[in-house]
XYZ file of C-alpha atoms in Angstrom:
734
model
C -38.993 53.868 -14.027
C -37.134 57.180 -13.877
C -38.331 60.310 -15.620
C -35.378 60.077 -17.924
C -36.493 56.637 -18.914
C -40.043 57.754 -19.522
C -38.857 60.608 -21.701
C -36.652 58.263 -23.679
C -39.567 55.940 -24.151
C -42.023 58.588 -25.359
C -40.077 60.868 -27.735
C -41.922 63.768 -29.160
C -44.446 65.552 -26.992
C -44.921 64.553 -23.401
C -47.592 62.033 -22.911
C -48.382 61.993 -26.663
C -48.656 58.892 -28.775
C -45.421 57.024 -29.143
C -44.540 56.355 -32.778
C -42.766 53.155 -31.704
C -46.094 51.854 -30.362
C -48.619 52.841 -32.936
C -47.127 52.008 -36.198
C -48.452 55.374 -37.789
C -45.987 57.296 -39.912
C -43.941 59.793 -37.919
C -44.792 62.820 -40.112
C -48.562 62.472 -39.493
C -48.354 61.886 -35.806
C -47.075 65.411 -35.121
C -50.411 66.860 -36.183
C -53.040 67.714 -33.526
C -56.443 67.211 -34.880
C -58.206 69.191 -32.205
C -55.763 72.024 -32.662
C -56.513 71.983 -36.360
C -60.274 72.201 -35.795
C -59.914 74.950 -33.245
C -57.694 77.083 -35.394
C -59.833 76.359 -38.525
C -62.788 77.736 -36.788
C -60.637 80.687 -35.669
C -59.580 81.396 -39.177
C -63.183 81.074 -40.429
C -64.448 83.603 -37.785
C -61.611 85.984 -38.646
C -62.370 86.080 -42.335
C -66.026 86.377 -41.615
C -65.731 89.603 -39.752
C -62.893 91.179 -41.860
C -63.748 93.562 -44.560
C -63.299 92.385 -48.169
C -60.219 94.318 -48.856
C -58.498 92.904 -45.722
C -59.452 89.240 -46.141
C -56.382 88.149 -48.215
C -53.863 89.253 -45.520
C -56.129 87.954 -42.729
C -56.368 84.563 -44.445
C -52.677 84.433 -44.777
C -52.186 85.163 -41.056
C -54.987 82.698 -40.311
C -53.297 80.017 -42.410
C -50.047 80.640 -40.692
C -51.760 80.287 -37.332
C -53.350 76.939 -38.455
C -49.965 75.588 -39.373
C -48.407 76.854 -36.289
C -51.104 75.395 -34.126
C -51.395 72.142 -36.086
C -47.642 71.365 -35.919
C -46.250 73.262 -33.005
C -49.041 72.529 -30.460
C -48.674 68.796 -31.268
C -45.244 68.966 -29.816
C -45.710 71.437 -27.016
C -47.407 71.154 -23.665
C -47.513 73.060 -20.402
C -46.238 76.565 -20.389
C -44.846 76.305 -23.873
C -48.287 75.412 -25.300
C -49.968 78.218 -23.394
C -47.524 80.718 -24.785
C -47.943 79.439 -28.367
C -51.714 79.547 -28.207
C -51.911 82.831 -26.480
C -49.404 84.252 -29.050
C -51.542 82.991 -31.913
C -54.680 84.561 -30.384
C -52.943 87.822 -29.623
C -51.572 88.123 -33.173
C -55.087 87.386 -34.652
C -56.649 90.046 -32.371
C -53.906 92.558 -33.284
C -54.633 91.969 -36.990
C -58.302 92.534 -36.487
C -57.743 95.677 -34.664
C -55.309 96.869 -37.220
C -58.235 96.337 -39.685
C -60.560 98.537 -37.580
C -62.488 95.566 -36.272
C -62.205 96.131 -32.506
C -65.376 94.275 -31.614
C -64.277 91.061 -33.376
C -60.714 91.590 -32.095
C -61.672 91.967 -28.430
C -64.129 89.091 -28.685
C -61.587 86.709 -30.318
C -58.949 87.802 -27.817
C -61.251 86.804 -25.054
C -62.937 83.862 -26.629
C -60.026 81.976 -28.053
C -57.857 82.539 -24.989
C -60.616 80.810 -22.965
C -61.593 78.101 -25.454
C -58.121 77.176 -26.871
C -56.182 77.620 -23.598
C -58.520 76.720 -20.816
C -58.082 72.844 -20.669
C -54.581 73.643 -19.417
C -55.598 76.265 -16.684
C -59.367 76.072 -16.111
C -61.676 73.340 -14.930
C -64.091 71.755 -17.378
C -67.239 73.447 -15.999
C -65.698 76.951 -16.289
C -64.671 76.283 -19.862
C -68.306 75.230 -20.763
C -69.748 78.224 -19.051
C -67.524 80.629 -20.941
C -68.348 78.788 -24.230
C -72.075 78.963 -23.659
C -71.856 82.558 -22.811
C -69.882 83.376 -25.912
C -72.907 84.358 -28.117
C -74.285 86.827 -25.570
C -70.983 88.401 -24.925
C -70.356 88.663 -28.640
C -73.669 90.529 -28.982
C -72.970 92.783 -26.125
C -69.686 93.777 -27.839
C -71.331 94.616 -31.094
C -71.927 98.285 -30.241
C -68.165 98.556 -29.644
C -67.268 97.543 -33.140
C -68.298 98.627 -36.669
C -69.947 97.116 -39.614
C -70.287 93.526 -38.207
C -73.294 93.081 -40.330
C -77.030 92.873 -39.642
C -78.030 91.804 -36.231
C -79.531 88.465 -37.332
C -76.407 87.602 -39.150
C -74.307 88.643 -36.197
C -76.524 86.610 -33.949
C -76.280 83.506 -36.169
C -72.567 84.085 -36.213
C -72.448 84.349 -32.461
C -74.498 81.084 -32.082
C -72.177 79.355 -34.502
C -69.138 80.475 -32.697
C -70.732 79.388 -29.432
C -71.400 75.815 -30.888
C -67.958 75.595 -32.224
C -66.609 76.609 -28.901
C -68.646 73.912 -27.152
C -67.383 71.340 -29.520
C -63.791 72.415 -29.316
C -64.144 72.693 -25.613
C -65.565 69.231 -25.153
C -63.092 67.672 -27.604
C -60.177 69.315 -26.003
C -61.349 68.350 -22.560
C -61.896 64.754 -23.645
C -58.479 64.693 -25.334
C -56.889 66.170 -22.316
C -58.538 63.625 -19.953
C -57.643 60.786 -22.216
C -54.014 61.913 -22.276
C -53.953 62.130 -18.541
C -55.571 58.779 -18.128
C -53.179 57.228 -20.559
C -50.162 58.796 -19.115
C -51.160 57.683 -15.667
C -51.783 54.150 -16.850
C -48.416 54.118 -18.652
C -46.672 55.503 -15.526
C -48.317 52.892 -13.457
C -47.458 50.094 -15.907
C -43.872 51.420 -16.043
C -43.702 51.393 -12.174
C -44.949 47.818 -12.088
C -42.594 46.727 -14.818
C -39.580 48.185 -13.109
C -40.638 46.667 -9.774
C -41.065 43.260 -11.342
C -38.352 40.709 -10.541
C -38.403 39.552 -14.155
C -37.293 41.059 -17.433
C -40.183 42.410 -19.606
C -39.916 43.507 -23.237
C -42.258 44.303 -26.244
C -41.053 44.275 -29.947
C -42.982 45.373 -33.092
C -43.140 43.078 -36.221
C -39.662 44.464 -37.303
C -38.215 43.332 -33.955
C -37.838 46.976 -32.884
C -37.914 47.515 -29.119
C -41.093 49.217 -28.090
C -40.765 48.820 -24.331
C -38.376 46.998 -21.968
C -37.537 47.286 -18.373
C -34.147 47.564 -16.724
C -34.137 43.858 -15.750
C -34.546 42.867 -19.423
C -31.887 45.418 -20.501
C -29.356 43.574 -18.346
C -29.738 40.569 -20.710
C -27.920 42.585 -23.464
C -25.753 44.615 -21.245
C -27.011 47.841 -22.768
C -29.020 50.589 -21.001
C -32.678 50.878 -21.707
C -32.254 54.228 -23.578
C -29.745 52.503 -25.961
C -32.160 49.748 -26.956
C -35.590 51.584 -27.119
C -36.505 52.106 -30.796
C -33.646 49.938 -32.094
C -34.038 46.809 -34.067
C -33.005 43.800 -32.079
C -30.590 42.359 -34.819
C -28.751 45.688 -34.844
C -27.469 45.156 -31.263
C -24.236 43.215 -31.381
C -24.633 42.155 -27.783
C -27.783 40.124 -28.605
C -27.312 36.434 -29.572
C -28.908 35.359 -32.724
C -30.898 32.613 -30.913
C -33.050 35.365 -29.314
C -33.828 36.937 -32.798
C -34.677 33.592 -34.258
C -37.023 32.856 -31.416
C -38.882 36.055 -31.919
C -39.203 35.434 -35.703
C -40.703 32.019 -34.892
C -43.313 33.562 -32.570
C -44.265 36.189 -35.286
C -44.525 33.673 -38.060
C -46.230 30.868 -36.094
C -48.363 32.958 -33.864
C -47.609 30.458 -31.106
C -45.768 31.205 -27.781
C -42.312 29.693 -27.210
C -41.362 28.790 -23.653
C -38.327 27.805 -21.637
C -35.765 29.381 -23.940
C -32.391 29.651 -22.197
C -30.329 32.761 -22.974
C -26.855 33.347 -21.908
C -25.059 36.774 -21.377
C -21.490 36.358 -20.274
C -21.733 34.375 -16.983
C -25.429 35.171 -16.507
C -28.200 32.824 -17.564
C -31.821 33.533 -18.074
C -34.861 31.348 -18.860
C -37.384 33.072 -21.097
C -40.710 32.729 -22.621
C -42.114 34.610 -25.617
C -45.769 35.211 -26.834
C -47.487 36.984 -29.711
C -49.106 40.299 -29.169
C -52.390 40.388 -31.074
C -54.773 43.090 -32.288
C -57.866 41.212 -33.329
C -56.585 38.314 -35.267
C -53.340 39.963 -36.401
C -49.954 39.432 -34.679
C -48.683 43.028 -34.186
C -45.640 42.162 -32.022
C -43.986 39.984 -29.518
C -43.807 40.149 -25.773
C -41.120 38.515 -23.701
C -40.573 37.568 -20.013
C -37.025 36.664 -18.845
C -36.068 35.343 -15.399
C -32.530 35.175 -14.325
C -31.506 31.640 -13.213
C -27.745 32.111 -12.835
C -27.550 30.967 -9.264
C -29.962 28.065 -9.878
C -28.113 26.832 -12.828
C -24.760 27.053 -10.809
C -26.407 25.055 -8.018
C -27.628 22.487 -10.579
C -24.167 22.192 -12.119
C -22.648 21.717 -8.692
C -25.216 19.068 -7.754
C -24.623 17.286 -11.084
C -20.835 17.535 -10.634
C -21.033 16.243 -7.049
C -23.218 13.279 -8.194
C -20.358 12.075 -10.555
C -17.174 13.365 -8.961
C -15.394 12.949 -5.666
C -15.669 16.038 -3.483
C -12.107 15.855 -2.064
C -10.105 15.357 -5.235
C -12.472 16.508 -7.944
C -11.821 13.194 -9.793
C -14.651 11.114 -11.256
C -16.266 8.884 -8.677
C -16.955 5.123 -8.950
C -20.234 5.705 -10.779
C -18.734 7.876 -13.477
C -15.692 5.566 -13.648
C -18.031 2.675 -14.391
C -19.781 4.729 -17.148
C -16.579 5.658 -18.843
C -15.178 2.169 -18.567
C -18.425 0.886 -20.141
C -18.066 3.405 -22.930
C -14.379 2.369 -23.483
C -15.306 -1.293 -23.611
C -18.191 -0.683 -26.111
C -15.915 1.384 -28.449
C -13.093 -1.106 -28.346
C -15.486 -4.119 -29.276
C -15.878 -3.291 -32.973
C -12.093 -3.052 -33.364
C -11.398 -6.086 -31.198
C -9.148 -3.917 -29.096
C -8.244 -4.370 -25.459
C -8.773 -1.961 -22.502
C -6.415 -1.825 -19.623
C -7.868 -1.226 -16.151
C -5.569 -0.414 -13.224
C -6.620 -0.611 -9.570
C -4.383 1.323 -7.246
C -4.414 1.295 -3.403
C -2.132 3.443 -1.171
C 0.004 1.142 1.021
C -0.676 1.317 4.672
C -2.766 4.429 4.251
C -4.676 4.004 7.469
C -1.473 4.023 9.338
C -0.104 7.068 7.480
C -3.442 8.858 7.966
C -3.351 8.244 11.689
C 0.293 9.317 11.743
C 0.025 12.578 9.928
C -3.566 13.433 10.933
C -6.776 13.286 8.856
C -6.385 16.898 7.411
C -2.872 16.046 6.084
C -4.243 12.805 4.967
C -6.708 14.593 2.813
C -3.959 16.701 1.390
C -2.117 13.406 0.615
C -5.075 12.057 -1.263
C -5.152 15.260 -3.404
C -1.556 15.057 -4.300
C -1.889 11.319 -5.187
C -4.899 12.308 -7.424
C -2.826 14.859 -9.148
C 0.127 12.559 -9.772
C -2.141 9.826 -11.135
C -3.788 12.266 -13.515
C -0.418 13.519 -14.684
C 0.608 9.930 -15.616
C -2.264 9.330 -18.017
C -2.526 10.440 -21.575
C -5.369 13.106 -22.417
C -8.812 11.522 -22.781
C -8.039 8.625 -20.384
C -9.813 8.336 -16.940
C -8.570 8.305 -13.397
C -11.083 8.099 -10.650
C -11.202 7.890 -6.920
C -13.196 4.705 -6.192
C -13.353 5.343 -2.426
C -11.074 5.739 0.539
C -7.431 5.338 -0.705
C -8.436 3.366 -3.787
C -8.052 4.776 -7.355
C -9.001 3.366 -10.770
C -7.519 4.035 -14.155
C -8.900 3.332 -17.667
C -6.249 3.362 -20.212
C -7.824 3.309 -23.687
C -4.570 4.024 -25.505
C -2.967 0.835 -24.286
C -3.216 -2.030 -26.759
C -1.202 -4.786 -24.988
C 0.140 -5.941 -21.672
C 3.539 -4.273 -22.083
C 1.712 -0.974 -22.461
C -0.348 -1.513 -19.336
C 2.685 -2.502 -17.257
C 4.489 0.616 -18.499
C 1.587 2.775 -17.240
C 1.619 0.941 -13.895
C 5.376 1.327 -13.516
C 5.037 5.100 -14.115
C 2.369 5.162 -11.421
C 4.453 3.395 -8.818
C 7.422 5.632 -9.736
C 5.405 8.861 -9.409
C 4.258 7.663 -5.888
C 7.695 6.900 -4.676
C 8.618 10.539 -4.778
C 8.128 11.969 -1.203
C 5.211 14.229 -0.756
C 5.821 17.513 1.145
C 2.891 17.987 3.571
C 3.628 21.197 5.471
C 7.078 20.775 6.970
C 7.243 16.914 6.733
C 7.964 14.760 3.793
C 5.726 11.643 3.492
C 6.186 8.703 1.164
C 3.160 6.862 0.071
C 3.713 4.013 -2.185
C 0.868 2.200 -4.032
C 0.085 -1.287 -4.991
C -1.250 -1.687 -8.483
C -3.428 -4.442 -9.976
C -3.729 -4.629 -13.759
C -6.553 -6.345 -15.714
C -6.304 -6.454 -19.536
C -9.887 -6.643 -20.763
C -10.756 -8.279 -24.035
C -13.439 -6.382 -26.035
C -16.736 -8.137 -26.120
C -15.805 -10.522 -23.251
C -15.474 -8.277 -20.281
C -18.068 -6.125 -18.519
C -17.522 -3.197 -16.178
C -18.131 -5.091 -12.924
C -15.855 -7.956 -13.965
C -13.076 -5.728 -15.151
C -13.022 -3.775 -11.956
C -13.138 -6.929 -9.836
C -10.211 -8.507 -11.678
C -8.036 -5.415 -11.280
C -8.948 -5.354 -7.558
C -7.982 -8.951 -7.117
C -4.640 -8.300 -8.837
C -4.007 -5.260 -6.637
C -4.341 -7.455 -3.471
C -1.923 -9.968 -5.000
C 0.539 -7.023 -5.321
C 0.076 -6.162 -1.606
C 0.637 -9.745 -0.655
C 3.888 -9.652 -2.741
C 5.253 -6.907 -0.477
C 3.477 -3.732 -1.475
C 4.764 -1.040 -3.833
C 4.334 -3.753 -6.454
C 2.397 -4.420 -9.677
C 0.439 -7.631 -10.274
C -1.378 -8.684 -13.448
C -4.626 -10.537 -13.104
C -4.924 -14.233 -14.041
C -7.787 -16.527 -13.483
C -6.109 -18.444 -10.619
C -6.178 -15.318 -8.545
C -9.918 -15.459 -8.202
C -9.772 -18.392 -5.857
C -7.005 -16.635 -3.812
C -9.311 -13.560 -3.743
C -12.085 -15.689 -2.219
C -9.658 -17.037 0.317
C -8.598 -13.484 1.161
C -12.214 -12.356 1.661
C -12.883 -15.403 3.811
C -9.732 -14.636 5.852
C -10.786 -11.015 6.365
C -14.267 -12.078 7.626
C -12.761 -14.712 9.925
C -10.311 -12.189 11.465
C -13.096 -9.613 12.003
C -15.233 -12.323 13.660
C -12.222 -13.460 15.842
C -11.598 -10.028 17.145
C -15.296 -9.422 17.811
C -15.570 -12.667 19.752
C -12.325 -12.068 21.620
C -10.639 -15.171 20.145
C -7.218 -13.535 19.688
C -5.224 -15.028 22.705
C -2.229 -13.568 24.511
C 0.844 -15.687 25.151
C 3.520 -14.593 27.663
C 7.168 -15.035 27.006
C 9.355 -14.704 30.146
C 11.944 -11.941 30.415
C 15.052 -12.866 32.490
C 17.338 -10.550 34.342
C 21.021 -11.553 33.603
C 23.670 -11.751 36.309
C 27.084 -13.207 35.686
C 27.217 -14.386 39.269
C 24.112 -16.459 39.187
C 21.124 -17.967 37.086
C 18.866 -15.747 35.104
C 15.919 -14.393 37.197
C 12.381 -13.969 35.920
C 11.462 -10.262 36.134
C 8.617 -10.026 33.704
C 6.870 -11.045 30.443
C 6.328 -9.935 26.903
C 2.774 -10.219 25.733
C 2.355 -11.815 22.282
C -0.860 -12.015 20.327
C -1.805 -15.500 19.000
C -4.574 -16.672 16.690
C -5.372 -20.313 16.555
C -7.551 -21.527 13.849
C -8.805 -25.005 13.064
C -6.782 -24.894 9.785
C -3.647 -23.937 11.784
C -2.102 -21.070 13.715
C -1.935 -17.710 11.811
C 1.526 -16.007 12.132
C 1.258 -12.775 14.154
C 2.806 -10.577 11.351
C 0.111 -11.839 8.911
C -3.024 -11.191 10.933
C -1.599 -8.027 12.553
C -0.960 -6.485 9.098
C -4.375 -7.501 7.932
C -5.928 -5.905 11.104
C -4.077 -2.693 10.195
C -5.420 -2.724 6.601
C -8.897 -3.447 7.851
C -8.756 -0.701 10.483
C -9.137 -3.227 13.264
C -5.700 -2.798 14.866
C -6.948 -0.210 17.457
C -9.636 -2.636 18.909
C -7.170 -5.550 18.719
C -4.452 -3.581 20.322
C -6.439 -2.343 23.160
C -7.814 -5.804 23.924
C -4.251 -7.265 24.036
C -3.129 -4.380 26.202
C -6.057 -4.847 28.671
C -5.638 -8.606 28.831
C -1.870 -8.417 29.439
C -2.177 -5.707 32.126
C -5.021 -7.567 33.974
C -3.219 -10.797 33.899
C 0.177 -9.457 35.164
C -1.581 -7.502 37.924
C -3.079 -10.710 39.154
C 0.304 -12.371 39.233
C 1.832 -9.361 41.013
C -0.856 -9.713 43.680
C -0.487 -13.490 44.024
C 3.297 -13.538 44.094
C 4.058 -10.138 45.673
C 6.652 -9.685 42.942
C 7.204 -6.543 40.923
C 6.711 -8.129 37.627
C 6.612 -6.083 34.424
C 4.683 -6.613 31.255
C 5.859 -5.531 27.701
C 3.362 -4.808 25.039
C 4.031 -4.069 21.408
C 2.539 -1.060 19.712
C 1.625 -0.743 16.048
C 2.347 2.376 14.030
C -1.426 3.146 14.011
C -1.632 3.032 17.732
C 1.332 5.345 18.138
C -0.015 7.858 15.629
C -3.416 7.893 17.400
C -3.583 10.993 19.487
C -6.027 9.336 21.952
C -3.772 6.411 22.662
C -2.207 7.936 25.792
C -5.809 8.198 27.210
C -6.463 4.618 26.339
C -3.398 3.475 28.248
C -4.219 5.583 31.256
C -7.772 4.241 31.229
C -6.546 0.607 31.126
C -4.029 1.112 33.990
C -6.751 2.752 36.095
C -9.205 -0.064 35.423
C -6.914 -2.929 36.428
C -4.936 -1.123 39.105
C -1.533 -1.790 37.510
C 1.221 0.677 38.327
C 2.410 2.643 35.224
C 5.955 1.622 35.991
C 5.035 -1.946 35.520
C 4.061 -1.428 31.918
C 6.631 -1.369 29.129
C 5.560 -0.214 25.671
C 7.557 -1.367 22.721
C 7.860 0.401 19.326
C 10.042 -0.683 16.472
C 12.774 1.551 15.303
C 11.347 1.707 11.806
C 7.985 3.032 13.133
C 9.675 5.754 15.120
C 11.420 6.883 12.010
C 8.171 7.261 9.971
C 7.461 10.597 11.473
C 10.218 11.789 13.864
C 8.409 14.813 15.293
C 5.216 13.030 15.887
C 7.020 10.071 17.486
C 8.646 12.380 19.943
C 5.280 13.980 20.823
C 3.501 10.700 21.223
C 6.352 9.100 23.334
C 6.467 12.136 25.517
C 2.678 11.821 26.183
C 3.126 8.142 27.155
C 6.219 8.835 29.183
C 4.206 11.375 31.108
C 1.951 8.582 32.296
C 5.044 6.941 33.971
C 5.169 3.881 31.639
C 8.487 2.536 30.363
C 9.406 2.853 26.699
C 11.414 0.473 24.614
C 12.717 0.448 21.104
C 12.165 -2.998 19.643
C 14.324 -4.649 17.066
C 17.175 -2.300 17.783
C 19.963 -2.306 15.230
C 17.693 -3.038 12.159
C 16.724 0.543 11.425
C 18.499 3.605 10.387
C 18.126 5.928 13.261
C 21.129 7.951 14.551
C 22.406 7.928 18.013
C 21.666 11.698 18.339
C 18.067 11.097 17.458
C 17.782 8.065 19.927
C 19.331 10.156 22.684
C 16.549 12.668 22.327
C 13.818 10.079 22.692
C 12.433 9.390 26.132
C 13.209 5.652 26.012
C 14.803 3.592 28.814
C 15.195 0.285 27.165
C 16.618 -1.068 23.839
C 15.675 -4.544 22.657
C 18.535 -5.964 20.558
C 17.102 -7.728 17.445
C 17.519 -11.463 17.403
C 19.595 -11.185 14.131
C 22.646 -10.149 16.214
C 22.149 -13.002 18.728
C 21.926 -15.632 15.945
C 25.422 -14.696 14.816
C 26.847 -15.508 18.277
C 29.519 -16.480 19.171
C 31.047 -15.964 15.657
C 30.187 -12.168 15.628
C 30.746 -11.278 19.261
C 32.572 -7.911 18.498
C 29.564 -6.669 16.554
C 27.175 -7.743 19.290
C 29.426 -6.019 21.939
C 29.413 -2.892 19.773
C 25.623 -2.843 19.637
C 25.462 -3.198 23.383
C 27.914 -0.273 23.746
C 25.741 1.875 21.667
C 22.801 1.256 23.914
C 24.898 2.165 26.965
C 26.065 5.317 25.219
C 22.558 6.709 25.130
C 21.963 5.653 28.790
C 19.430 2.886 28.063
C 19.187 -0.602 29.532
C 19.222 -3.581 27.118
C 17.151 -6.693 26.457
C 18.439 -9.247 23.992
C 16.092 -11.350 21.853
C 16.346 -14.773 20.406
C 18.567 -16.525 22.911
C 18.224 -20.165 21.903
C 21.493 -21.770 23.165
C 23.478 -21.948 26.343
C 26.394 -20.512 24.430
C 24.448 -17.485 23.257
C 23.331 -16.969 26.783
C 26.820 -16.949 28.047
C 27.862 -14.459 25.257
C 25.106 -11.896 26.013
C 25.709 -12.164 29.690
C 29.501 -11.586 29.132
C 28.678 -8.658 26.903
C 26.826 -6.961 29.766
C 23.223 -7.230 28.603
C 20.785 -6.380 31.303
C 17.970 -8.878 30.353
C 17.255 -11.639 27.802
C 14.433 -13.687 26.330
C 14.349 -16.560 23.916
C 13.417 -20.164 23.470
C 16.407 -21.371 25.447
C 15.024 -19.516 28.554
C 11.367 -20.117 27.793
C 9.059 -20.323 24.968
C 5.786 -18.084 25.031
C 3.367 -19.546 27.555
C -0.271 -19.676 28.017
C -1.546 -17.816 31.092
C -1.998 -21.121 32.832
C 1.571 -22.246 32.103
C 3.041 -18.906 33.116
C 1.144 -19.221 36.414
C 2.753 -22.547 37.028
C 6.154 -21.145 36.256
C 5.579 -18.430 38.809
C 4.596 -20.911 41.395
C 7.843 -22.894 40.910
C 6.365 -25.619 38.697
C 8.785 -26.410 35.767
C 7.227 -24.876 32.626
C 7.296 -26.251 29.072
C 5.766 -24.643 26.060
C 2.027 -25.034 25.936
C-alpha cells in the first residue's frame, strides 16, 4: 500500500486510532490522555511554586497549556509535536521567571523538556534516569530560587514531581511503543493485503468501508481513497446485491459464500463473514476473487457443447432438445410441428472442387441463409457434415411447411461468391409434419431424413414430404448403401471393355483401343452405372472406386499390348470428385508406373458439364494431367454449354460426340456434320458414341469422324471376350 493510501486510511494524526475502525465519537478521539496527565501535573507544579498573587494568571496559562497539549498534541507528531511541547514548556518557564521564581522556572524548563519530549528523541533508559534524578536536581536548584518553601515541603514536592515524571515517562514510553507496534502491524497487514491476489474489504455495522485493498476497489471501479469511510449504499457503482448480502451477514451472523458479483465485463466470486468482538457482530469482512477468464472459458465450453464450431448454429444435441420442447408445448394445443431436413446436393464433389477451406465458407453461408429464412424463435441447426435441420413452430399445416421448404430451396439457388468464383449449392429438403403427442424427437428427425433422401432420388434440388411408405424405401436405401460399400471393399465392381474403332472410308473399321466401363452385377440384377456411381459419390467412395477401375483397366490393356504387340489405348471416365482432387495426378502417375503402361496409351474422359463447374480449377487439373503425357477427352460433347473459345483453351485432344446426335442420323445429318466441324475448329480428333446401325456408321464415316463405338461395332466385353476379339475370334456380348 502506498503512503498516500495509508494516510487516507488513517485520517487525523499519523499512526493514531482510526475513527472508522473504533466506533468512538470523533470529538473524543482527538484527546491525548497521556498529554492531559503530563500537562495537568505541569500545571499543578506551576501553581504550587507560584506566589499567591500570581496564581490566577499562572493557572490561566496552565489551563491554556493543558488544552493546547490535550487537543493539539493528539493531532501532531514528529517535529510538530516537539515544537508544540517545547513551546508549552518554554512559555511556562517564562511565566515563572517573570514571577521571580527562577528556580522553579529553570527546573520546569529542564524537567518537562525531558519528560514530555524525550519519547520522541531519547531512548527509554535515558528518560528514566532523568526522571529519577529530578528530585535531586530540584533540591540542588533551590538555592538559586527564592521562597520555595521549607526544605521538607520542597523535598516532598521534588519526590512527587519525580514520581509523576516516572509515571508520565513510563506511560508515554508504553504509549509510544504501542503506537509503533500498531503502526508496524498495520503497515505489514496493508502490505500483505495489497500483495494478495484477491480483493479484501471490511465494513462496520453501517456498511461503511473501514479497510479495502486495491483489488477489491476494482470491483466498484472507484479508487481506494474514494471509498474509505463512505457507506456502501452511497456508491452508485455498487450493485444492490452486494449491500443485501452484507446486511444478511450482519443480521444472521452467518457467512455467505460463492456470491457472484459483476462489474461491467468483469466477474468476481465472493465470500463474506461476520467480524465479531466477543459475541457481538461488529462488522463484515469480504474476500473477492476475479473469475472473468474462468467464466469466459466456462461459457465457451458450454457453447461448444451445444453449438457447431464452424457455423455457430445449434448442434444435433441442442436441436433435439429444442425439438422436444416444441413437441411438448404443441401437445396441449393439439398443434403440429414441422421438421425440415436439408442436405447440400453433391457437397462432397463441390468440396473437393473448391477446396476444404472454401467448403467451410460455403457451409457458413448456407447456415446464414437458412437462419434468414426462419421466423424469430424458430431453430436451424447443423446436424453434421452438410446436413441441416429446421424446427418450424409457427407452421400449422403442410402448406406452411412446404412454403418454408420452397423458400429454403430458392435461397440456396442464388450463387454464392467464394473469393473470385461463384458457386451454386442446391439443397434437397425432406419435410415431416409431426402430430403433437404422437411423434418423438428421434422419430421426427428420422422421418424428415427419409423424406430428404426421397427428394434426392427425385433429382435433387427438390422437396419431398414424408409418408409412411417411404420407410420401407429408406430401409432399401440403407441396404443398398451397405451392399455398395461391401462390393467396393471386396473388389466386386467389374470392368467391361467396349472396343473403339478407327474409321476409314476406304476400308473396314479397325480396333485401336477400348473404353473401360464399371459394372456391378448383383443377384437381384445389374445396377445401372449412373445409379451406383452417383451413390458412391454421395458416400465418399468414388475415389477408391475410381482408382480401382483405373488400375484394373491399365493393367489389362498393358497385358493386351504385350500379347498382341499393338499400340492399344484405354479410355477411363473421371468423376467430378476425382478431377477436383489435387492428388489425382499423382494417383495416375503411380498407376502408370506400377503397371508399366505408357502415358500416351491412357485417355482420361471428363464430361463437358463437369468441366464447366469450375473453369479455372478444371484448367489447372487438366494441365497437371496433360503434363504426365496422358490424353484428355471431353465426353458427351454437344450436351453442355461451353463456348468454343473456352474449349480451345483446354489441353484436350479428343472430343466424344454424344449419342444423342448419332441417334438422329441420318435424318439430322447437317447438325451432326456441324458438330464434327466444331471439333475440327478447335483442332481435336473426334470419337462418335452410340453407333447402332450400319446406316449410322456410314453417316459418321462420311462426316469425317476419326473413331466410333457403339453396339453395332461391339457391345462392352468382359476381359475374356475382349481377349478373344484381339486374337481374331468373333466376339459377342458376354
